[in-house]
Amino acid sequence: MLVRWPVPIVLSRGAFVPLGVFALIFVAFSGGSKPSVLAAAALLGGVGGVVSLIVHELGHVSVAKRLSGVRPEKVSVMCLGAAAHLEGSYRNGREQARMALGGPEASFAFALALSLPVFFPAPAGLEVAALALALLNVAIGVLSLLPVHPLDGHKVVVGLVWWAVGSEERARRIIKRVGTGLLAVDLSFAVLLLAERPALGATVIAVAAVAYGQKRFIRAPRTA
C-alpha cells in the first residue's frame, strides 16, 4: 500500500510493468545518448507515468465521493495501469457520465499544473521535464475519451444516451449498434499513424493499450 488518503492506493507487483513502459517511452523520446540523461528520462517517465495514472483514477474517486449511490474503495496500480475500485450503483445516466469525465478532467488539470514552469523563469531541465509530463497527461486524458468500450469516452456516451432515453439497457443497445463502426475508425487511425510516424504511433498505441487494459479491471458500479 502506498498511501491511505483519500482512498488506499495499492501497488501490486505488476506495477513495475507500466513503470517500465513509461520509462522506455521517455527514453525513446529523450534524444540523448549520455547514461545520465537516459537514466533521468527513465526515472521521470516511469515515476511520472505511474503518478499520472493514479491522478487520473483519483479524478474518478473525487466524483464518486460526491455521489450518494457510489462509494470508492481503493485505487490499484497493476500490470495494465491503474484502476479505481468502486461499489454501488448509478441512479441515472447523468451520474455515469459525470463519473466517467472525472478521470480525464483530473488528467487535464494535472497537465495544466505541470505546464506552469514553462510560463515562468525556471531551469531548462525543469521546463522540459514538466512539459513532457504535461503532454503525457494530455495524451492519457484524450485517449481515455475515445468512445471505445471500456474507456471513459464510451461510459460518457452511454451515460448521455441513458440520460436522454431514460433506460441504461436501451442506451447500451443503441451504442452497441454504432460501436463497430467507431472501432473501425479508431483502428484505421492508429494503423495510419503507426505507418506515418512509427515512434509516435507506437507510443499512442501503448498508452491506449494501458488505458484500455486498466479499465477492464475496474469493478464498475451496476445499476439495480
PDB file of C-alpha atoms in Angstrom, residues 63 66-70 89-100 159:
ATOM      1  CA  VAL A  63     -16.508  12.428  -8.275  1.00  0.00           C
ATOM      2  CA  ARG A  66     -19.930  13.348  -4.267  1.00  0.00           C
ATOM      3  CA  LEU A  67     -22.426  10.709  -5.423  1.00  0.00           C
ATOM      4  CA  SER A  68     -24.762   9.131  -2.907  1.00  0.00           C
ATOM      5  CA  GLY A  69     -25.032   5.743  -4.606  1.00  0.00           C
ATOM      6  CA  VAL A  70     -21.348   5.110  -5.323  1.00  0.00           C
ATOM      7  CA  SER A  89     -24.784   1.892  -8.463  1.00  0.00           C
ATOM      8  CA  TYR A  90     -25.557   4.953 -10.529  1.00  0.00           C
ATOM      9  CA  ARG A  91     -29.025   6.395 -10.188  1.00  0.00           C
ATOM     10  CA  ASN A  92     -29.107   7.752 -13.731  1.00  0.00           C
ATOM     11  CA  GLY A  93     -27.068   8.280 -16.863  1.00  0.00           C
ATOM     12  CA  ARG A  94     -26.009  11.745 -15.820  1.00  0.00           C
ATOM     13  CA  GLU A  95     -24.153  10.306 -12.831  1.00  0.00           C
ATOM     14  CA  GLN A  96     -22.392   7.739 -15.015  1.00  0.00           C
ATOM     15  CA  ALA A  97     -21.291  10.398 -17.489  1.00  0.00           C
ATOM     16  CA  ARG A  98     -20.099  12.654 -14.673  1.00  0.00           C
ATOM     17  CA  MET A  99     -18.117   9.814 -13.123  1.00  0.00           C
ATOM     18  CA  ALA A 100     -16.502   8.907 -16.437  1.00  0.00           C
ATOM     19  CA  GLY A 159     -24.420   7.837 -19.760  1.00  0.00           C
TER      20      GLY A 159
END
